[in-house]
Coordinates of C-alpha atoms in Angstrom, one line a residue:
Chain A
X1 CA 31.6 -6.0 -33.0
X2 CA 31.9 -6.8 -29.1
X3 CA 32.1 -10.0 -27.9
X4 CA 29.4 -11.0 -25.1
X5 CA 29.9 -14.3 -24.9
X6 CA 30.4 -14.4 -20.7
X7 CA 32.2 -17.4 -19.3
X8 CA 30.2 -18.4 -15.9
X9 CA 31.7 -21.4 -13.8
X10 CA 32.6 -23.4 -17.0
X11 CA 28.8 -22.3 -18.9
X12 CA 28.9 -20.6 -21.8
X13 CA 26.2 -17.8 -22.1
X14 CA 25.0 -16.2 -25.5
X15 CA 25.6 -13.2 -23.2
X16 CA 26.1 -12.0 -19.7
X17 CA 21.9 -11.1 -18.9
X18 CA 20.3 -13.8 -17.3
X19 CA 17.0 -13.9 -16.0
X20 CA 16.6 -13.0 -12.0
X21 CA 14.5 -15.3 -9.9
X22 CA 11.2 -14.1 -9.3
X23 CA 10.4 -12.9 -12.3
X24 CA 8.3 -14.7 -14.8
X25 CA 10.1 -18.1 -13.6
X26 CA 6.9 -19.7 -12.6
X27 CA 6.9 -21.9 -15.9
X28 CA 8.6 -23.9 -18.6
X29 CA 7.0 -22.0 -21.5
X30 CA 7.9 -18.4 -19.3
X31 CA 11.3 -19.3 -18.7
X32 CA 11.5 -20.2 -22.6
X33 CA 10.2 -17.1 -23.8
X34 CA 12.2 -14.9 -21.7
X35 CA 15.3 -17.3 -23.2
X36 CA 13.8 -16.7 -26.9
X37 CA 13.8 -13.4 -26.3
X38 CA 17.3 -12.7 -25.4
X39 CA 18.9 -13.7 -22.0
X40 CA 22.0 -15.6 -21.3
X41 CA 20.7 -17.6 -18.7
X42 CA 17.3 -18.2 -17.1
X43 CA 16.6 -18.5 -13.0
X44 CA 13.2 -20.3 -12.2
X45 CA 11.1 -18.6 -9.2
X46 CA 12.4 -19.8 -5.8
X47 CA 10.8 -23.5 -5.0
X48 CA 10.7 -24.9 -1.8
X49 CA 10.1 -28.2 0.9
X50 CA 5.9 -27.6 0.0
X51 CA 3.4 -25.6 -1.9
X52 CA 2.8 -21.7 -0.9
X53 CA 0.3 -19.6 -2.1
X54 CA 2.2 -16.6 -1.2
X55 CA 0.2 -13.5 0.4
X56 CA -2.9 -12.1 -0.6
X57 CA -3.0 -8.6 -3.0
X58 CA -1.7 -6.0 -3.3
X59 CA 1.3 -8.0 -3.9
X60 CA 3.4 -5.4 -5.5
X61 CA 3.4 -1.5 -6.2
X62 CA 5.9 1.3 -8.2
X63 CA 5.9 4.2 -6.0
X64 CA 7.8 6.0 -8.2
X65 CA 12.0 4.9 -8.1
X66 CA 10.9 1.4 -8.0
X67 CA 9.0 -1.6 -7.1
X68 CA 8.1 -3.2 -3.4
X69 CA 7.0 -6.2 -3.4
X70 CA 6.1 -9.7 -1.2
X71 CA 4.8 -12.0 -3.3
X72 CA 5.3 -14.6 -1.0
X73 CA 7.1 -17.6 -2.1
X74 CA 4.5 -18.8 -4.0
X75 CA 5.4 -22.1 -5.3
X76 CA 4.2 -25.6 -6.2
X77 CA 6.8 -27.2 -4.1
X78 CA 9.8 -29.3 -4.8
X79 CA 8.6 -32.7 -6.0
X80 CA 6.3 -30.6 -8.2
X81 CA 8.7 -28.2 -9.6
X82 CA 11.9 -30.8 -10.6
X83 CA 9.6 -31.8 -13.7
X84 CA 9.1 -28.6 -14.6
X85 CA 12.3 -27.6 -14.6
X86 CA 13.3 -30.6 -16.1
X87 CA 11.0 -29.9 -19.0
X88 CA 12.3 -25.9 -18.7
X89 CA 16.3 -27.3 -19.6
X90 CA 14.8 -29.7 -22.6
X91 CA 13.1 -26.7 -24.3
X92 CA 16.2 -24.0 -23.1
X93 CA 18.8 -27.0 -24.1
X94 CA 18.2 -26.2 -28.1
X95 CA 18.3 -22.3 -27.8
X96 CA 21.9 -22.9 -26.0
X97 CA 20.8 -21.2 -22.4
X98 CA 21.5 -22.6 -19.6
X99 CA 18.6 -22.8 -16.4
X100 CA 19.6 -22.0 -13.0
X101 CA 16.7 -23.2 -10.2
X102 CA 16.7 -21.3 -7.1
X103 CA 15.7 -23.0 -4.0
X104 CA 14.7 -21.6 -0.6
X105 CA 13.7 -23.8 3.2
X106 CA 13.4 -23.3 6.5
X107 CA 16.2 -25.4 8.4
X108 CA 19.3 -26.4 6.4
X109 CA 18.2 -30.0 6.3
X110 CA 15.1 -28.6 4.4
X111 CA 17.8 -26.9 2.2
X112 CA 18.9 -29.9 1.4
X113 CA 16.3 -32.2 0.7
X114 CA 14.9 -29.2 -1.7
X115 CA 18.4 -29.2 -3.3
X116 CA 18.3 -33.1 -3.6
X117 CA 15.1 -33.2 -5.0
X118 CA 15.8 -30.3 -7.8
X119 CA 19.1 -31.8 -8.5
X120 CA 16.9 -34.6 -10.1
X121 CA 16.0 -32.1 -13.0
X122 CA 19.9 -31.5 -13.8
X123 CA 19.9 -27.9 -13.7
X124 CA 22.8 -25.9 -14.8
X125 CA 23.7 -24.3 -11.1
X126 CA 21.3 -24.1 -8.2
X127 CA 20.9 -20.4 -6.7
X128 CA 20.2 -20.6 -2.9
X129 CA 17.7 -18.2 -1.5
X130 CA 18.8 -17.5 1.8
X131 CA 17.6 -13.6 1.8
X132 CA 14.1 -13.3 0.7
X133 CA 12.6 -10.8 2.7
X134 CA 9.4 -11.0 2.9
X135 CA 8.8 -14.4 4.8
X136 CA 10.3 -12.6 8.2
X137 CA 12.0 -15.6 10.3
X138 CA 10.3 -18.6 8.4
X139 CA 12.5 -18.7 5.7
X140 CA 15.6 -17.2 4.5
X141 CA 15.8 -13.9 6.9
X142 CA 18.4 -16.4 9.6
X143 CA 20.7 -17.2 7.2
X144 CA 21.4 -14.1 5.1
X145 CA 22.6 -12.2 8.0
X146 CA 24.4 -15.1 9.8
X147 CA 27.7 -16.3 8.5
X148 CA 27.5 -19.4 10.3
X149 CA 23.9 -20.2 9.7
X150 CA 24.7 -19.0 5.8
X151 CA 27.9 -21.5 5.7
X152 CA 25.9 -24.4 7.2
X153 CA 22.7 -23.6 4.5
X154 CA 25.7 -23.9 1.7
X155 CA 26.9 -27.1 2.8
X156 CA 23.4 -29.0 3.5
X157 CA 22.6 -27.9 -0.5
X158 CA 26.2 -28.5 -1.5
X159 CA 26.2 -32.4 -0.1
X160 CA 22.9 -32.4 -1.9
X161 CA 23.1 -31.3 -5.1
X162 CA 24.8 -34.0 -6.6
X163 CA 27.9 -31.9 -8.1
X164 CA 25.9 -29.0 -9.5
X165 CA 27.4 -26.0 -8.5
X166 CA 25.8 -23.9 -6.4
X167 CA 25.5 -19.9 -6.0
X168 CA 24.5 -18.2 -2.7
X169 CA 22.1 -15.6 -3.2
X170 CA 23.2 -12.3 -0.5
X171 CA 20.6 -9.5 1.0
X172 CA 22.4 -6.3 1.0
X173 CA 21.0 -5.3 4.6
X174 CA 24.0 -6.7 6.7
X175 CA 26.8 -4.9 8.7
X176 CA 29.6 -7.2 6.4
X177 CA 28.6 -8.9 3.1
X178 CA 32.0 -10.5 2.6
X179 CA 32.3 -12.1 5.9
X180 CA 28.5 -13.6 4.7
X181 CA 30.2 -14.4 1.1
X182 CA 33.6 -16.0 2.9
X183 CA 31.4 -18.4 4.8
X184 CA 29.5 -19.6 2.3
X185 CA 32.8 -19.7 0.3
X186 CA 34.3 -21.6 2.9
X187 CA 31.2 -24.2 2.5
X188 CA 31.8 -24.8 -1.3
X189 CA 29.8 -22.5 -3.0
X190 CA 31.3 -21.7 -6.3
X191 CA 29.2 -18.4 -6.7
X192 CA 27.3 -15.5 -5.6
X193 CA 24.0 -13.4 -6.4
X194 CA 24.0 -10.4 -5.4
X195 CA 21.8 -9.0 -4.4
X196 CA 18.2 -9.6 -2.9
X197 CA 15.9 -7.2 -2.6
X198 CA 16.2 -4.6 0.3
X199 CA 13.7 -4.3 2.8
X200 CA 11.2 -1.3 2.7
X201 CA 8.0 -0.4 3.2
X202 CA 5.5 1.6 1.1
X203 CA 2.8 3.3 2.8
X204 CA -0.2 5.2 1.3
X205 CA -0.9 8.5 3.9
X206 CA -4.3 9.1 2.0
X207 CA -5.1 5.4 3.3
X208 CA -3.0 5.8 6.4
X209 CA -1.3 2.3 5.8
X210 CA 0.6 0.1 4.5
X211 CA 0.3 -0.6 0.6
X212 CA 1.2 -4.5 1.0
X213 CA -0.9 -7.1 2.2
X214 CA 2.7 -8.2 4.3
X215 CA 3.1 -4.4 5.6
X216 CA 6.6 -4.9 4.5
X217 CA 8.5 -5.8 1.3
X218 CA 11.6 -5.6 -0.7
X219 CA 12.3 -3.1 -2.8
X220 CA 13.9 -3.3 -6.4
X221 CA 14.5 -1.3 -9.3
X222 CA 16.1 2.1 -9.6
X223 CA 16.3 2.9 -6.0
X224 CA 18.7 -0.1 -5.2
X225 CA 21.4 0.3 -8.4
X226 CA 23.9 1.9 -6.3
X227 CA 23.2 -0.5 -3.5
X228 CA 24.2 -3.2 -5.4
X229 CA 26.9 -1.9 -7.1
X230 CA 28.9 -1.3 -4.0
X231 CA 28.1 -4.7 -2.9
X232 CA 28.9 -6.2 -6.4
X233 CA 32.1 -4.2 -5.8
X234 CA 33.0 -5.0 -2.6
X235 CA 32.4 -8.7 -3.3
X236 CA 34.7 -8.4 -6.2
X237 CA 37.6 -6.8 -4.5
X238 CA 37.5 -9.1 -1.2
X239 CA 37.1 -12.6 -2.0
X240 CA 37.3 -14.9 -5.0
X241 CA 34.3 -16.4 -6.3
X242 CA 32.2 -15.1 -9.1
X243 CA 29.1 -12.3 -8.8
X244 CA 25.9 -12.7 -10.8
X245 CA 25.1 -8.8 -10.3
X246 CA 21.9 -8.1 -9.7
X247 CA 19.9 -4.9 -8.8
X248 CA 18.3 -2.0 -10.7
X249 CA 19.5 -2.9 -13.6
X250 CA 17.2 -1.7 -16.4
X251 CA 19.4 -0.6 -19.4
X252 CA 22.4 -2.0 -20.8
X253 CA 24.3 1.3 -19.8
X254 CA 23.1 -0.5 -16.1
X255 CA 24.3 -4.0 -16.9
X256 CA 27.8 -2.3 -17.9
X257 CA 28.2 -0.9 -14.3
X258 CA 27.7 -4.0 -13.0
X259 CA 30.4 -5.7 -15.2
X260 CA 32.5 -2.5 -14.2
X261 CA 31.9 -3.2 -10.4
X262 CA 32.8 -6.3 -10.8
X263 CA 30.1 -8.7 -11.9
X264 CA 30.8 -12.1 -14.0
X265 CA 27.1 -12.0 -15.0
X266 CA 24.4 -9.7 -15.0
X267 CA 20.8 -10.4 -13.1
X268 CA 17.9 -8.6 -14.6
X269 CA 14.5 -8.8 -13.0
X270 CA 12.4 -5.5 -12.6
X271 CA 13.3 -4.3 -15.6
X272 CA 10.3 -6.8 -17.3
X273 CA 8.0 -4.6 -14.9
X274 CA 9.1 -1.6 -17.4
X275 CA 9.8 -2.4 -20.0
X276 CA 7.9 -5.7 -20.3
X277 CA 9.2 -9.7 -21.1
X278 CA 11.6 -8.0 -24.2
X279 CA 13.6 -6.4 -21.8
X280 CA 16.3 -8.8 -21.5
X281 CA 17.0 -9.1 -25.2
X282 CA 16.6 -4.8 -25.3
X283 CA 19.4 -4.6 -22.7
X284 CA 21.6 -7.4 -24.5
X285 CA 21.5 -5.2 -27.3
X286 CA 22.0 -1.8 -25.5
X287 CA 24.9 -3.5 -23.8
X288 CA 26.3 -4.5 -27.4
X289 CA 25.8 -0.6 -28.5
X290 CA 27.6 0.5 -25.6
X291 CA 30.8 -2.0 -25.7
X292 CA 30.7 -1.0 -29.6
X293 CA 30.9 2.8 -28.8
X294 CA 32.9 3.3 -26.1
X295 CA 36.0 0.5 -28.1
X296 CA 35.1 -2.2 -25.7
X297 CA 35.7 -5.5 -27.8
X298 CA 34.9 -8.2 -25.0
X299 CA 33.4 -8.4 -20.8
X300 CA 37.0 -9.1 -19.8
X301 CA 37.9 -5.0 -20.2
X302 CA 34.7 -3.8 -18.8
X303 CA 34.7 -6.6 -15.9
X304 CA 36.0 -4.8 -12.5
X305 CA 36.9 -1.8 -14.0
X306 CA 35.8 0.5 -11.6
X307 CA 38.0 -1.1 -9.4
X308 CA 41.1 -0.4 -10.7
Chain B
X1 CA 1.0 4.3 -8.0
X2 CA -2.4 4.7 -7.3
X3 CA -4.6 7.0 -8.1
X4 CA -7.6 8.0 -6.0
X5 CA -11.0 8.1 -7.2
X6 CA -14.1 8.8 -4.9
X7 CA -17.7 7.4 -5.9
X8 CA -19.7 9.7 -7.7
X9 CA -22.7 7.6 -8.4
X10 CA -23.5 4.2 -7.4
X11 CA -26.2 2.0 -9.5
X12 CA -28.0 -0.8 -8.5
X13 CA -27.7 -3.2 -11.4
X14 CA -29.2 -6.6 -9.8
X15 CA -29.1 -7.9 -6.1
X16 CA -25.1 -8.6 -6.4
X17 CA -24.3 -6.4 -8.9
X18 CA -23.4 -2.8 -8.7
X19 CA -21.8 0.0 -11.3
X20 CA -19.5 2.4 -9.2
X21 CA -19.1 5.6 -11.4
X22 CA -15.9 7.5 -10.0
X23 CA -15.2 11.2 -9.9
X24 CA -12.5 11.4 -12.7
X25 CA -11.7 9.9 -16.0
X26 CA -9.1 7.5 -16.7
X27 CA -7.3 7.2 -20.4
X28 CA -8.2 3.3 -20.9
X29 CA -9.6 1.4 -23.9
X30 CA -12.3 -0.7 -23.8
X31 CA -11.0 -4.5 -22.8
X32 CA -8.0 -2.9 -20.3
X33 CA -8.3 -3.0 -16.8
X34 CA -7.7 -2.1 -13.7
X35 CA -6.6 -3.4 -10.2
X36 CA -8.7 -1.9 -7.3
X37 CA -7.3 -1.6 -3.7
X38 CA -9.3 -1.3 -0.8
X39 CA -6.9 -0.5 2.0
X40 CA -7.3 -3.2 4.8
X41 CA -9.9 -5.6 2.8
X42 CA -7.1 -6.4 -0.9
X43 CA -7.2 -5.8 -4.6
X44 CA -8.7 -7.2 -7.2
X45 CA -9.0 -6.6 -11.4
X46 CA -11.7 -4.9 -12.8
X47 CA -12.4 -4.6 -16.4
X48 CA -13.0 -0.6 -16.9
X49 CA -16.7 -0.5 -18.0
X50 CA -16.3 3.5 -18.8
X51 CA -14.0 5.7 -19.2
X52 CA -15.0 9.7 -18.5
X53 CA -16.1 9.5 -15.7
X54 CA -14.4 6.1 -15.1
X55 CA -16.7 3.3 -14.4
X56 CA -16.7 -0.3 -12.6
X57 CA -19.4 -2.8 -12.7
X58 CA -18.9 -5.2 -9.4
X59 CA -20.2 -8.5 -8.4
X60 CA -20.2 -9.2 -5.1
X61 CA -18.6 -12.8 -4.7
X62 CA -16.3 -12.7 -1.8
X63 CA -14.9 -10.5 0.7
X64 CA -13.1 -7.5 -1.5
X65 CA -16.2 -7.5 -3.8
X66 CA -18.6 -7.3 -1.3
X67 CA -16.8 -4.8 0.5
X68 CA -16.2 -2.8 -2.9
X69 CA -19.9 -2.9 -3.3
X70 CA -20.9 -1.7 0.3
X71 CA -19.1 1.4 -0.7
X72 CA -21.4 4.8 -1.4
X73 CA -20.8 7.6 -3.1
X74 CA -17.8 9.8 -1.7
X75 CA -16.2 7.2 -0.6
X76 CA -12.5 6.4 -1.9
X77 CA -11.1 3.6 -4.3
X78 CA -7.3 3.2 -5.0
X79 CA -6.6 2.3 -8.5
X80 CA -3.5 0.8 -10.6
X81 CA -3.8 0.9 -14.3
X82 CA -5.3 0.5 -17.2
X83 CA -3.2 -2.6 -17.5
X84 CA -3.0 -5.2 -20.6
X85 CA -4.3 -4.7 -24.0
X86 CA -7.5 -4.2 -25.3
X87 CA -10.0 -4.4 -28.3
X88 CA -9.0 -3.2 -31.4
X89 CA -12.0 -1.9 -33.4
X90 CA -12.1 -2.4 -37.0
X91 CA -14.6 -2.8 -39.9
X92 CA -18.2 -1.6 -40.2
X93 CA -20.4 -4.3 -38.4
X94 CA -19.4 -5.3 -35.2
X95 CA -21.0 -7.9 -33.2
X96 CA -20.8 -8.0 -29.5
X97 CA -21.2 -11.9 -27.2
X98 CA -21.4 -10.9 -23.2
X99 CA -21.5 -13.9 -21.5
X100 CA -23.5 -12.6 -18.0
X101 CA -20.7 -10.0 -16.3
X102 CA -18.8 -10.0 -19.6
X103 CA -20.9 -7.3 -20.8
X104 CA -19.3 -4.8 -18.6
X105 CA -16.1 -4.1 -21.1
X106 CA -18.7 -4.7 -23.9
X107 CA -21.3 -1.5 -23.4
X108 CA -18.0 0.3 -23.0
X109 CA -16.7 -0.8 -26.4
X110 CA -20.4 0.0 -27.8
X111 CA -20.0 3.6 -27.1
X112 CA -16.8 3.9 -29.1
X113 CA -17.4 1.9 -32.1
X114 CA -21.0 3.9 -32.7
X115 CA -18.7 6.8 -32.1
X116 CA -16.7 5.9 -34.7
X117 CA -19.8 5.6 -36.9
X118 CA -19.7 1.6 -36.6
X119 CA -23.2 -0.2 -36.7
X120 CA -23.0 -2.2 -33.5
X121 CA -25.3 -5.2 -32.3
X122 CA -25.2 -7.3 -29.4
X123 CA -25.8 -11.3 -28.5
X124 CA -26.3 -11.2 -24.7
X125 CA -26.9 -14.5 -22.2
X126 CA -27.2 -15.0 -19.0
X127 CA -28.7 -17.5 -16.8
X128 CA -32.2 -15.9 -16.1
X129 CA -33.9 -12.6 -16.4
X130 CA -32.2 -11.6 -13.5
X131 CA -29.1 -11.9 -14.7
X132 CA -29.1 -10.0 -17.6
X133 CA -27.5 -6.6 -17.1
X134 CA -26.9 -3.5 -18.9
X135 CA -29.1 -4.2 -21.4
X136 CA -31.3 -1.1 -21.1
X137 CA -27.9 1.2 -21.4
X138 CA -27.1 -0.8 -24.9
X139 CA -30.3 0.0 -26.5
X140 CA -30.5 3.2 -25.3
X141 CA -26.9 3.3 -27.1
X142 CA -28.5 2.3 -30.3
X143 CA -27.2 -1.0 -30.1
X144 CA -29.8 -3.7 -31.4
X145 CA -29.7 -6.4 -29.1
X146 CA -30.4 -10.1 -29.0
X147 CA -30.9 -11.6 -25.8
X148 CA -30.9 -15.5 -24.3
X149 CA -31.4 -16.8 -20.9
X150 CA -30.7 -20.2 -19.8
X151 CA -34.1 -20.7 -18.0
X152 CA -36.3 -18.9 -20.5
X153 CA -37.1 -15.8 -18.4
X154 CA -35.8 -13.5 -21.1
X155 CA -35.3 -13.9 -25.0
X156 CA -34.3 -17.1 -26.7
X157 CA -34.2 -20.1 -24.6
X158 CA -30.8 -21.6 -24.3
X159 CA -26.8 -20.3 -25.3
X160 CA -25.7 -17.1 -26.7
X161 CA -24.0 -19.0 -29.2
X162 CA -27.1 -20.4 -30.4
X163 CA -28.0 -16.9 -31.2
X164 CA -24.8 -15.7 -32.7
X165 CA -24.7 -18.6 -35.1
X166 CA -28.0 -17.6 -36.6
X167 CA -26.5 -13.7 -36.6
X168 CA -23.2 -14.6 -37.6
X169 CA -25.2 -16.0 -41.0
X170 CA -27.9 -13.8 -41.4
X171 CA -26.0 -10.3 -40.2
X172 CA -22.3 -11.0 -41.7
X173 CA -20.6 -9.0 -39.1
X174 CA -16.8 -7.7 -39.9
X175 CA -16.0 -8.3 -36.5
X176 CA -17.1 -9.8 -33.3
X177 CA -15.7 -9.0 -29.7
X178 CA -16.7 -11.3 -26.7
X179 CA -16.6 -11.3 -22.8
X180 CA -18.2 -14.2 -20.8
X181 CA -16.9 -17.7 -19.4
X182 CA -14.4 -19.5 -21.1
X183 CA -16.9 -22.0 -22.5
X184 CA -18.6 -19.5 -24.4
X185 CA -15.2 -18.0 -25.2
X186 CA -14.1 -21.0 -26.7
X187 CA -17.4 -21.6 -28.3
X188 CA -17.2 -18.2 -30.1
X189 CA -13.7 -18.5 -31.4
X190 CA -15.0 -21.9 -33.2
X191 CA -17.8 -20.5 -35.0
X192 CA -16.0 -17.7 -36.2
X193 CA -13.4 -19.9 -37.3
X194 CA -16.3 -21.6 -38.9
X195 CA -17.4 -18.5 -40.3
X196 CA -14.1 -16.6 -41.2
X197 CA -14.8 -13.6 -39.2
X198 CA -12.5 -12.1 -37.0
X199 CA -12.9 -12.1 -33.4
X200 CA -11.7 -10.5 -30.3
X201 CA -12.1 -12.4 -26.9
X202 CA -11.5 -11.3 -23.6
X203 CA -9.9 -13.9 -21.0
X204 CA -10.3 -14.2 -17.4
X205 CA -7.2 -15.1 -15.1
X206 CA -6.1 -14.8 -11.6
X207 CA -4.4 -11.6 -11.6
X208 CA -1.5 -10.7 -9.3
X209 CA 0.9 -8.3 -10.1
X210 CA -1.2 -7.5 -13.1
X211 CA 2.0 -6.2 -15.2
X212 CA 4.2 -8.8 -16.2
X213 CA 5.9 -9.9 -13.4
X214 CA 4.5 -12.5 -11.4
X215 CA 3.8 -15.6 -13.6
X216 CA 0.2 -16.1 -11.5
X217 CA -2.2 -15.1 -14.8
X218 CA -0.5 -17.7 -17.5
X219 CA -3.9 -19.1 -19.5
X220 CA -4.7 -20.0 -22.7
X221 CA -1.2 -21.5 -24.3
X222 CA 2.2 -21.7 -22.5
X223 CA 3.8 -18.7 -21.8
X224 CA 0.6 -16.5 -22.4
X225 CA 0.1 -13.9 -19.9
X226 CA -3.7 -12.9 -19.6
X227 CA -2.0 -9.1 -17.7
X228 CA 0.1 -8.3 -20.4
X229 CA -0.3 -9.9 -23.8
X230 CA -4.2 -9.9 -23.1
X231 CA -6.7 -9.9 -21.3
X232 CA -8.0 -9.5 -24.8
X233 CA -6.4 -12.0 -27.6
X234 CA -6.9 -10.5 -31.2
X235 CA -7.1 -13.0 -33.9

């Protein structure tokens, strides 16, 4: 039987799935069920300096190789959120999976004080959102495609998170994604997502418009797989610090092309659109039935295979 | 996706209230529903009230309602669904609770239990008279109906739990399914607890994504999710 046990900046994980932020994050009892039902890690929904009610439906569509969506940000807000992700890690603690929280602002001293204020609820590595696209320049759109703005983000949350490591979060749409990755390297990151959604837009010609309340969105699912493999790739073969892969993946056939392109973990988030809050566990267990049929015994032979 | 539907027929149900009938049918179960786009005004769920042709009933209470319900017939509605999970019919003797718009899924349900050969009855409340809708198409179903208002104006004075108490006794239904406020949601579940009959309620939530996704509907215990494990719980 394969071994999945996945080894992520000194974590253990049951396996190398883990919950993308976004997605069902928006609670302790959520972000427990989506634990219970298979995932090697868990990433709350992106909290920031004060509450957002995010935009107004339709908030999110299929159109038929994926999702678009701009939810917004919604979110209670730091001071809010810390307790609930402290109570989040008491109820993952038992099951053995670790919570990431994932943190977005709108200067890097905002950064920060987020970070400081979440650090409070001990999570087990802070993701920072610096590529959501769907707030245009108000938050997050600066950074991700600025390696110095991207570096100084890094090291407003690292000073701040009181020696929780922290992963930067990358949007694919830039000219150089490891020149972005270097810098925030260079700032004491000690991982990466990758990636955010890609920007689109979705429009219905019968009602001669846009199908988003926010015109614009990102796009996930299907559509952006091979996006974020050749990022996942290229981050893999050019610098040094771990990739939690995320992007289209849906199966566990998926989640082992992102191991091959070089991820440490996996990030799955549309795939509870299709295939509903199971689908983590589901491509846990995929994943398993592939490793066993192809004589894959552990990550380590699968991990930047394709690179080779 | 969406899908497309144009107005076919438009009924006047009371002074807020309107039932759009659409051009098509849509495969849904009594209890789904479905989110409704009006390009340029939002979207908002709709429990499907019929499903060949499909069928809305709206309340006007802000701006996408209102604008839903100024539509006439031909015009266009954009449609996502049927989402979540609905009623499960079982037994001989169901007994319907509509809480005043909760009866919309309800009548739905009525046509497909008596369908099935199932002898159906419904508890109805509302706050007045006025308020009391659909009540005409049940009975004209076959459906023997019990009615209460609040003020008096129609039926039994009072709750529509005081009337399902007495029926719940004297009728012994196999099964009863319920849409309304959560009040009467909650008082329903008690007295068929009470009673040891099975019951089916329908819960309302802010709905966002409507599949799963968002987080925005999580009601009734943690981790619930009204889009996806309900609206309708079954217990």
């Amino acid at each position: 039987m394969p071994d999945l046990t996945c080894s992520l900046l000194g974590l253990t994980l049951h396996n190398p799935i883990v919950l993308a932020s976004g997605i069902l994050g928006t609670s302790a009892a959520l972000l427990e069920r989506v634990a219970q039902a298979g995932a090697g890690a868990v990433t709350a929904k992106s909290c920031g300096p004060a509450p957002r009610t995010g935009h107004p439906n339709p908030i999110t569509i299929e159109w038929g190789h994926g999702l678009i969506n701009a939810v917004g940000l919604t979110n209670p807000g730091a001071p809010v959120e810390a307790p609930l992700l402290a109570e989040a890690r008491a109820l993952l603690q038992p099951l053995g999976v670790p919570l990431i929280a994932s943190i977005f602002g709108g200067t890097p001293r905002e950064y920060g004080e987020v970070a400081r204020t979440i650090a409070t609820a001990r999570p087990a590595l802070i993701e920072v959102n610096i590529s959501c696209p769907n707030v245009a320049d108000e938050f997050g759109t600066p950074f991700a495609a600025d390696a110095v703005a991207a570096a100084e983000v890094t090291a407003a949350v690292v000073a701040n998170a009181g020696g929780i490591p922290v992963s930067v979060k990358l949007a694919p749409n830039v000219p150089d994604i490891v020149r972005i990755a270097r810098a925030v390297g260079a700032a004491s990151a000690s991982a990466l997502t990758a990636i955010n959604t890609m920007p689109g837009m979705v429009i219905d010609p019968y009602a001669g418009r846009p199908v988003l309340s926010n015109r614009s969105g990102g796009l996930s699912g299907p559509a952006i797989k091979p996006i974020a493999l050749r990022c996942v790739a290229q981050l893999a073969a050019e610098q040094d610090l771990p990739v939690i892969g995320t992007g289209g993946v849906l199966t566990g056939i998926d989640a082992a092309e992102m191991l091959m392109a070089g991820a440490t973990a996996v990030g799955v988030g549309t795939a509870v659109w299709y295939r509903g809050p199971e689908a983590l566990g589901q491509i846990v267990a995929e994943l398993d039935e592939f490793m066993a049929a192809e004589g894959y015994t552990s990550l380590a032979e699968l991990r930047g295979l394709a690179l080779r | 996706m969406h899908r497309i539907y144009a107005l076919r027929e438009v009924r006047e149900e009371n002074a807020r209230t309107r039932t759009l009938v659409c051009d098509g049918p849509l495969e849904a179960r009594p209890g789904q529903f479905v989110m409704v786009w009006l390009p340029g005004v939002g979207e908002k769920p709709f429990s499907v009230a019929g499903d060949d042709p499909m069928a809305l009933m709206v309340v006007g209470v802000g701006p996408v309602t209102h604008a839903i319900n100024a539509l006439k017939v031909g015009d266009r509605l954009w449609v996502r669904g049927p989402l979540g999970q609905g009623y499960e019919l079982e037994g001989e003797r169901l007994m319907l609770v509509a809480g005043g718009y909760g009866v919309a899924p309800l009548r739905f349900l009525a046509e497909q239990a008596l369908r099935r050969g199932m002898c159906v009855e419904a508890c109805v409340g509302a706050r007045s008279a006025a308020d009391l809708l659909l009540c005409s198409d049940l009975a004209a179903l076959g459906v023997r109906l019990c009615l209460a208002t609040e003020d008096g104006s129609a039926g039994e004075r009072g709750l529509v739990t005081a009337l399902l108490t007495g029926r719940l006794a004297a009728w012994k239904p196999d099964l009863v399914c319920a849409c309304g406020p959560v009040p009467m949601l909650e008082a329903v579940e008690r007295l068929c607890a009470q009673q040891g009959v099975a019951c089916q309620l329908s819960w309302e939530a802010e709905m966002r994504c409507g599949q799963g996704v968002c987080g925005s509907c999580e009601c009734r215990r943690p981790g619930w999710l009204a889009c996806v494990d309900g609206p309708v719980t079954v217990g």
